[in-house]
mmCIF file of N, CA and C in Angstrom:
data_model
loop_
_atom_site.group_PDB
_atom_site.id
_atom_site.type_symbol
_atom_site.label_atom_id
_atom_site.label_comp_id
_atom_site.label_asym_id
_atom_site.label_seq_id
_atom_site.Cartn_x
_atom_site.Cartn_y
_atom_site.Cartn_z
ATOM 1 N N UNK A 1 -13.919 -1.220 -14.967
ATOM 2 C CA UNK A 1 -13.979 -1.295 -13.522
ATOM 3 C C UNK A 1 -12.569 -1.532 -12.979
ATOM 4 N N UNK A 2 -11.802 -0.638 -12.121
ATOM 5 C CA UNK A 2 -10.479 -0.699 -11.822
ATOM 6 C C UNK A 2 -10.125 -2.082 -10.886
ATOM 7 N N UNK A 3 -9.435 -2.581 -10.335
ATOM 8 C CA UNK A 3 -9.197 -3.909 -9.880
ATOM 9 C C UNK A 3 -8.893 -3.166 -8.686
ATOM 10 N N UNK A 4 -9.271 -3.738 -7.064
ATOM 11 C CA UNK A 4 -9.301 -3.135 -6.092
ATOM 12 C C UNK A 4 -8.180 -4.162 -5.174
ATOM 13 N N UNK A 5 -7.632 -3.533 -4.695
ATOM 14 C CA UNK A 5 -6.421 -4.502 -3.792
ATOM 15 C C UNK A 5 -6.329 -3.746 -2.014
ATOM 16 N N UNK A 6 -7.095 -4.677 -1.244
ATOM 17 C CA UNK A 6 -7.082 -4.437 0.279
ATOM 18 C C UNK A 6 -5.886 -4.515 1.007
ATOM 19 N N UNK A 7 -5.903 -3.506 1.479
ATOM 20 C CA UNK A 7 -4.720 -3.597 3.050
ATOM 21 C C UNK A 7 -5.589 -3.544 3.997
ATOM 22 N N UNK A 8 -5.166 -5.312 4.754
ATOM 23 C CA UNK A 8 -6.191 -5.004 6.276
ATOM 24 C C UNK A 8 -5.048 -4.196 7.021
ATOM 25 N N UNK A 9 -5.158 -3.196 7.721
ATOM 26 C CA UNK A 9 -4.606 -2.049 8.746
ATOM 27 C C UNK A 9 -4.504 -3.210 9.454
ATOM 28 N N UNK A 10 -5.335 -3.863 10.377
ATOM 29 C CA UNK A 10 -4.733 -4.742 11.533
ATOM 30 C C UNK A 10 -4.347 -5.220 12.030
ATOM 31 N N UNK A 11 -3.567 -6.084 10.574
ATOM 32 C CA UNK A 11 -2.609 -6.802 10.486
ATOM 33 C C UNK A 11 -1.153 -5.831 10.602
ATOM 34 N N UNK A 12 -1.297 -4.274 10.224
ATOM 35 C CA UNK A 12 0.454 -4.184 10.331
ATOM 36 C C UNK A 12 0.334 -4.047 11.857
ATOM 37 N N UNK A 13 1.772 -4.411 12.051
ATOM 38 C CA UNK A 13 2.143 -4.006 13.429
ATOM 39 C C UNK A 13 3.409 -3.466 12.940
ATOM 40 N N UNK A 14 3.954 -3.166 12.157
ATOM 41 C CA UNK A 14 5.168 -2.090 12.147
ATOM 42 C C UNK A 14 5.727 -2.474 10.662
ATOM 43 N N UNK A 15 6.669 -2.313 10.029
ATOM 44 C CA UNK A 15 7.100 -1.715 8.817
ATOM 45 C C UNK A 15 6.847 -3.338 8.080
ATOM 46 N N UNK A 16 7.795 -3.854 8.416
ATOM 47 C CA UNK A 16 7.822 -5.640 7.806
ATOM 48 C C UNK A 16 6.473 -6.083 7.508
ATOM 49 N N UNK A 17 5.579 -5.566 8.763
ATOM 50 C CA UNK A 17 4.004 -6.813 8.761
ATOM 51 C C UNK A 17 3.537 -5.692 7.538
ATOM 52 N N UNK A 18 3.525 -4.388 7.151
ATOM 53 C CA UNK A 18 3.016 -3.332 6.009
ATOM 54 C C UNK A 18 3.555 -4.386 4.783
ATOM 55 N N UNK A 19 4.959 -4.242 4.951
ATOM 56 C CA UNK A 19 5.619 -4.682 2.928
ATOM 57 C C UNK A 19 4.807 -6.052 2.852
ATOM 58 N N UNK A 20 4.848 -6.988 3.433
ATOM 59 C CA UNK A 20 4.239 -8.177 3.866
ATOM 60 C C UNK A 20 2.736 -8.267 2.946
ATOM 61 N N UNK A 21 1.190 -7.449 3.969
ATOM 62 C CA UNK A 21 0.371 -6.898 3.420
ATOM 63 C C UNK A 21 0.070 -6.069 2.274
ATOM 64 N N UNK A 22 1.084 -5.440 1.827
ATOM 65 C CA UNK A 22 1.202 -4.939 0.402
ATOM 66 C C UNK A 22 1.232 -5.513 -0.139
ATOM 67 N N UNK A 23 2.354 -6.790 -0.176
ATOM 68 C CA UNK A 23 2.421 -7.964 -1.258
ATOM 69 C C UNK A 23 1.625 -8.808 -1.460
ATOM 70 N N UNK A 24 0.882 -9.072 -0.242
ATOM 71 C CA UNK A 24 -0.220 -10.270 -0.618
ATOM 72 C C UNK A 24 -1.506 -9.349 -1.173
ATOM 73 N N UNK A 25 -1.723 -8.096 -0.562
ATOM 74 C CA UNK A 25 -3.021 -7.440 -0.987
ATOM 75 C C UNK A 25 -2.728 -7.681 -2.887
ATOM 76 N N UNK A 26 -1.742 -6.683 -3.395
ATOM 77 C CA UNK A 26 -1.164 -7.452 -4.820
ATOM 78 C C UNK A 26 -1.278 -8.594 -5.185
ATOM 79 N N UNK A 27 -0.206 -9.106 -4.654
ATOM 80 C CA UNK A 27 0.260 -10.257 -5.369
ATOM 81 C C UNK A 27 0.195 -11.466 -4.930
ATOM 82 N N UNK A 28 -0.895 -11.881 -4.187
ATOM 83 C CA UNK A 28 -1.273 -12.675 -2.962
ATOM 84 C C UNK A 28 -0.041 -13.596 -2.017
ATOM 85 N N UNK A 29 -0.543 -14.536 -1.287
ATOM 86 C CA UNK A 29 -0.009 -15.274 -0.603
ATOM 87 C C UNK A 29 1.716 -15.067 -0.788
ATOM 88 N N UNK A 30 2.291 -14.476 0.191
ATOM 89 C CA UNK A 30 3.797 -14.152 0.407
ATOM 90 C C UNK A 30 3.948 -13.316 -1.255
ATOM 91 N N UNK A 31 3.666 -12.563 -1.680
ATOM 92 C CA UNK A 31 3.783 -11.915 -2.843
ATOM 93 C C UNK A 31 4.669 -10.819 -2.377
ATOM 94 N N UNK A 32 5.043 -9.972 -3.442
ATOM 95 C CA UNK A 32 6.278 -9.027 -3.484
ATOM 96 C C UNK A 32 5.605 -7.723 -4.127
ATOM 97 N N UNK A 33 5.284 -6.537 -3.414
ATOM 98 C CA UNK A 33 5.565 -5.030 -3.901
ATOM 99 C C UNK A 33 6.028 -4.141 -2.790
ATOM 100 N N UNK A 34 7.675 -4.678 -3.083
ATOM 101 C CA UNK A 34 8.292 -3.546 -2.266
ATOM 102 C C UNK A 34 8.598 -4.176 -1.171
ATOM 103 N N UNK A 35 9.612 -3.635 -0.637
ATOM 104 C CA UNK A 35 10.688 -4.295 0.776
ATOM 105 C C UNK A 35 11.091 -2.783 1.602
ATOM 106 N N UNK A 36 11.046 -1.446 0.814
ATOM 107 C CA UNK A 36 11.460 -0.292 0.973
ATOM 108 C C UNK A 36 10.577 0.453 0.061
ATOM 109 N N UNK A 37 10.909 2.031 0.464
ATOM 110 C CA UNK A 37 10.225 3.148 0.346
ATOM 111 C C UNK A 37 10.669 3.090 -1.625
ATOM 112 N N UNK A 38 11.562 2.810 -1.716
ATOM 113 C CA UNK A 38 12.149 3.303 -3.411
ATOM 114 C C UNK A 38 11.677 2.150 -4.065
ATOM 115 N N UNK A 39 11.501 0.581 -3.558
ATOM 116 C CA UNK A 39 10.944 -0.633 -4.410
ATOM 117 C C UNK A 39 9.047 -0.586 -4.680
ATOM 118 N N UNK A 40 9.127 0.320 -3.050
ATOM 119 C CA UNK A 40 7.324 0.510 -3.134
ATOM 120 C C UNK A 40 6.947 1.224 -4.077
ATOM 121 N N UNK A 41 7.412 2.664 -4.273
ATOM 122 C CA UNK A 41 7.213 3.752 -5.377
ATOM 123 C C UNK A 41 6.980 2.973 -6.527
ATOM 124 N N UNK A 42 8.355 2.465 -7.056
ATOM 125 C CA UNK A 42 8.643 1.433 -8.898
ATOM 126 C C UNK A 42 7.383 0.476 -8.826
ATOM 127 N N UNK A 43 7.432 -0.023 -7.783
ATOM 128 C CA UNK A 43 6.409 -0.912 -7.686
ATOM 129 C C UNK A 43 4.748 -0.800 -8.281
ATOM 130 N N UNK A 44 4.541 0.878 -7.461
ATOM 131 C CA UNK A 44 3.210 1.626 -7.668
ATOM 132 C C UNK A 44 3.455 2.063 -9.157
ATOM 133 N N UNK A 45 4.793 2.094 -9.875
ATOM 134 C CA UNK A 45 4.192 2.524 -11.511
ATOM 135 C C UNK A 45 3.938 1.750 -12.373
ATOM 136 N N UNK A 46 3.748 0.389 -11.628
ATOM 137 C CA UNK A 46 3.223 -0.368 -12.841
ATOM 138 C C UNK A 46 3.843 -1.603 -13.065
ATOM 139 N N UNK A 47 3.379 -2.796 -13.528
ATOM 140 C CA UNK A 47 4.226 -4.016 -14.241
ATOM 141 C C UNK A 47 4.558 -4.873 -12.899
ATOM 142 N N UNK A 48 4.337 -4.549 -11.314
ATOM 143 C CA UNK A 48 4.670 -5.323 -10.709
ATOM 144 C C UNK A 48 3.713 -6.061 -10.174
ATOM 145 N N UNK A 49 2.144 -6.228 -10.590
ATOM 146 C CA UNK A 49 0.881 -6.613 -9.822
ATOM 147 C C UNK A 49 -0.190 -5.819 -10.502
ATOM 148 N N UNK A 50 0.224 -4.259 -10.285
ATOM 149 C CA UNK A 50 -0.879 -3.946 -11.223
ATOM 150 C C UNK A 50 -1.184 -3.234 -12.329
ATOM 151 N N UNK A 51 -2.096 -3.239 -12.911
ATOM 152 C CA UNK A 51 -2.253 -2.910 -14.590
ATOM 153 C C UNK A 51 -1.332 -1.845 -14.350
ATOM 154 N N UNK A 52 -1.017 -2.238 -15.933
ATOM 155 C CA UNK A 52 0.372 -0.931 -16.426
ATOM 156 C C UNK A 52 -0.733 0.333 -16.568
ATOM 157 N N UNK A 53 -1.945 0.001 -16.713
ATOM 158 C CA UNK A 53 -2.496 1.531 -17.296
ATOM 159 C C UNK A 53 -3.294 2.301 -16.093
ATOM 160 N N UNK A 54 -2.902 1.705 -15.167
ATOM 161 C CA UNK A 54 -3.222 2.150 -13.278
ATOM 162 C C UNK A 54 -4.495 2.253 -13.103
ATOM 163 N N UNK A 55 -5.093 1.260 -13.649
ATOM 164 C CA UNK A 55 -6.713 1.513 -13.671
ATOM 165 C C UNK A 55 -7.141 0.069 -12.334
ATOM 166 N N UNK A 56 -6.772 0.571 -10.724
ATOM 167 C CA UNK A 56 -6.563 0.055 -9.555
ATOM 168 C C UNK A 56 -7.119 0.961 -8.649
ATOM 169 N N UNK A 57 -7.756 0.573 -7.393
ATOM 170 C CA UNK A 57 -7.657 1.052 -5.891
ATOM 171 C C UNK A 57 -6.973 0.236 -4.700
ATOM 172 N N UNK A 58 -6.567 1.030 -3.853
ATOM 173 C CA UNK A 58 -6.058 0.440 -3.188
ATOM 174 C C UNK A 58 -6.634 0.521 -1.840
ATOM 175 N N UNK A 59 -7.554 0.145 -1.245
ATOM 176 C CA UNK A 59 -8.356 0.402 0.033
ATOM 177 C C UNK A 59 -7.651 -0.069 0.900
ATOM 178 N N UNK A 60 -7.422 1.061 1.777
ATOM 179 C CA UNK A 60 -6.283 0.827 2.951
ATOM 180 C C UNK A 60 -7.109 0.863 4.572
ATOM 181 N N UNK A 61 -7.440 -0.359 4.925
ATOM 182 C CA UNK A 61 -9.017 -0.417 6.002
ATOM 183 C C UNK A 61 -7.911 -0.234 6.872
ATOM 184 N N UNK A 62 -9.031 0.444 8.038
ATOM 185 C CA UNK A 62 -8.319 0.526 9.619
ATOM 186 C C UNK A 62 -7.044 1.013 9.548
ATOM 187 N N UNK A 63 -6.845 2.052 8.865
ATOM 188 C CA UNK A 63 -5.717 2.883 9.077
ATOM 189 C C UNK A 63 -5.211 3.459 9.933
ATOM 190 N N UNK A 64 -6.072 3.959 10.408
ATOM 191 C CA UNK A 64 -5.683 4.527 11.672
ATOM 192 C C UNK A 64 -4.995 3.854 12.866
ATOM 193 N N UNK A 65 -5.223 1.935 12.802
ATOM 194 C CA UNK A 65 -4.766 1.318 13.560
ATOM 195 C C UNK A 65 -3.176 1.164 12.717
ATOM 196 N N UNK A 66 -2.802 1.282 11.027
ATOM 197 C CA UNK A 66 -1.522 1.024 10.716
ATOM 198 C C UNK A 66 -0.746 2.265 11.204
ATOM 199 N N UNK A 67 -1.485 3.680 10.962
ATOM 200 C CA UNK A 67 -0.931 4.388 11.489
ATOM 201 C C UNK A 67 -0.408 4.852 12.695
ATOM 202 N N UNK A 68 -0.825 4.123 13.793
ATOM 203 C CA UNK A 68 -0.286 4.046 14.974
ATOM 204 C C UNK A 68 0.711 2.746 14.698
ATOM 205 N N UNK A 69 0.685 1.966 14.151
ATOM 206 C CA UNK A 69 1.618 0.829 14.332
ATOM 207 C C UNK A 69 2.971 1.202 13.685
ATOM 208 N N UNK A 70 2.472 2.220 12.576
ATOM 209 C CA UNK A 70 3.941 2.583 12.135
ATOM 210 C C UNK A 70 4.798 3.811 12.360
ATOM 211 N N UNK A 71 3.583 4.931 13.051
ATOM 212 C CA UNK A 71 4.276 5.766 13.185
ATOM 213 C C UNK A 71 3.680 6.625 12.321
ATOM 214 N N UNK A 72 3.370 7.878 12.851
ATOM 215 C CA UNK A 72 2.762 8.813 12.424
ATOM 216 C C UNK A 72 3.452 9.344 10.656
ATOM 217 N N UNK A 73 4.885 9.561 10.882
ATOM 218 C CA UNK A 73 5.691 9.789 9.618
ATOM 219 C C UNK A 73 5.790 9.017 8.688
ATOM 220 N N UNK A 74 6.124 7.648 8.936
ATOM 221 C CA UNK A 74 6.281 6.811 8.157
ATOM 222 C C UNK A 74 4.843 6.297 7.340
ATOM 223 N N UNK A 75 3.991 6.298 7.908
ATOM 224 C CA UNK A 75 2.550 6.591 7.645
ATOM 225 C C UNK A 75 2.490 7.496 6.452
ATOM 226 N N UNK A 76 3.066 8.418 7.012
ATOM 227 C CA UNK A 76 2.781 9.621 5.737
ATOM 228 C C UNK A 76 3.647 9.766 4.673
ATOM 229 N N UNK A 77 4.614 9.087 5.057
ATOM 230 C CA UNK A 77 5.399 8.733 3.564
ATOM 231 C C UNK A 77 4.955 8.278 2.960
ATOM 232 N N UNK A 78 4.462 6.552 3.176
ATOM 233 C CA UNK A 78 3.402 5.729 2.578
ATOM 234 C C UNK A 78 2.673 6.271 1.558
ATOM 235 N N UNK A 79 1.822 7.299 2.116
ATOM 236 C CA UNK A 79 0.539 7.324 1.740
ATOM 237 C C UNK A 79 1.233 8.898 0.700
ATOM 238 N N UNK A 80 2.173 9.353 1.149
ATOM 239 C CA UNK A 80 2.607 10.337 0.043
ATOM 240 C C UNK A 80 3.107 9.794 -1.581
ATOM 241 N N UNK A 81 3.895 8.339 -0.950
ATOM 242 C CA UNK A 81 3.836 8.092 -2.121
ATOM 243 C C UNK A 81 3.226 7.258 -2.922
ATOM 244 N N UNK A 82 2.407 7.126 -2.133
ATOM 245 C CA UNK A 82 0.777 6.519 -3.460
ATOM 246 C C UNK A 82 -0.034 7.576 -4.066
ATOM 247 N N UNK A 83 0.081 8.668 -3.500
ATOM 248 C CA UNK A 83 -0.805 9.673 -3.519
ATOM 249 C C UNK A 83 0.271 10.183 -5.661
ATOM 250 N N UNK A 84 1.863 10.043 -5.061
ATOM 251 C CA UNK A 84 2.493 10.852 -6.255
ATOM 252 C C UNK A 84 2.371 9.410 -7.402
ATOM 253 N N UNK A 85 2.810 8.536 -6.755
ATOM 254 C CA UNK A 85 2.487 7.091 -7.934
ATOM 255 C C UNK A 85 1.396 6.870 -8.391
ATOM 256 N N UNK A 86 0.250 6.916 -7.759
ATOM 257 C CA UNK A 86 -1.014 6.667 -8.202
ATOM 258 C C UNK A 86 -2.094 7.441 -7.719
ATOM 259 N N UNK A 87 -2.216 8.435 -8.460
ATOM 260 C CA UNK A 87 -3.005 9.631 -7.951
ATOM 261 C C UNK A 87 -4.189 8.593 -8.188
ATOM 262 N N UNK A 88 -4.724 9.297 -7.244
ATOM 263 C CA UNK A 88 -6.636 8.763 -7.234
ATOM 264 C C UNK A 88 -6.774 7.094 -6.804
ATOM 265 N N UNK A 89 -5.780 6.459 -6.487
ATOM 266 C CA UNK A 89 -5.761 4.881 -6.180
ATOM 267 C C UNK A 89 -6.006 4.641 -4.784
ATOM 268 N N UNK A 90 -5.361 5.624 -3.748
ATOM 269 C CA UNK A 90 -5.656 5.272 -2.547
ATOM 270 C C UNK A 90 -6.744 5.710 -1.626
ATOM 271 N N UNK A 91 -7.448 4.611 -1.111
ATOM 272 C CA UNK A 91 -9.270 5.129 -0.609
ATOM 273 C C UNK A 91 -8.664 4.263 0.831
ATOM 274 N N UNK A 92 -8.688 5.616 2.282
ATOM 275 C CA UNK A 92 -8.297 5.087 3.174
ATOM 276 C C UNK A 92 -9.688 5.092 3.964
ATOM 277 N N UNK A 93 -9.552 3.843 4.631
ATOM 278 C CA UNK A 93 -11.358 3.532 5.249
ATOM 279 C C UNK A 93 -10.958 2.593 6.892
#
């Protein structure tokens, strides 16, 4: 059974409140995956939170509210590079 790690969407309000929510969804309370687009990627391959053998989801709720908070592009970087780091991990709801 893969280990599931939540992003509440409602909480971002722009890039900082995202790395923020990444880290705690991981690595809880003030936790660390990623500060930037190149620490997030390394981050998603493994050894920093979750299993090295990527057997994870990452349910990304109320997206649509992060995606307005961050910006349509930056949004889609995000989610491009979970999509190339961890194929099949990200379930946006």
């Amino acid at each position: 059974m893969p280990i599931k790690y939540v992003i509440e969407g409602h909480r971002i309000t722009g890039p900082a409140a995202f790395w923020q929510a990444v880290g705690e969804a991981v690595n809880g309370p003030g936790g660390y995956f990623g500060r930037n687009r190149d620490a997030f990627a390394d981050c998603l391959s493994g050894g920093y939170g979750t299993p090295q053998d990527g057997d994870f989801t990452i349910e990304w709720r109320d997206h649509d509210v992060s995606r307005r908070a961050l910006g349509t592009a930056f949004f889609d970087e995000l989610v491009e590079i979970m999509e190339e780091r961890a194929p099949g991990a990200l379930r946006l709801c």
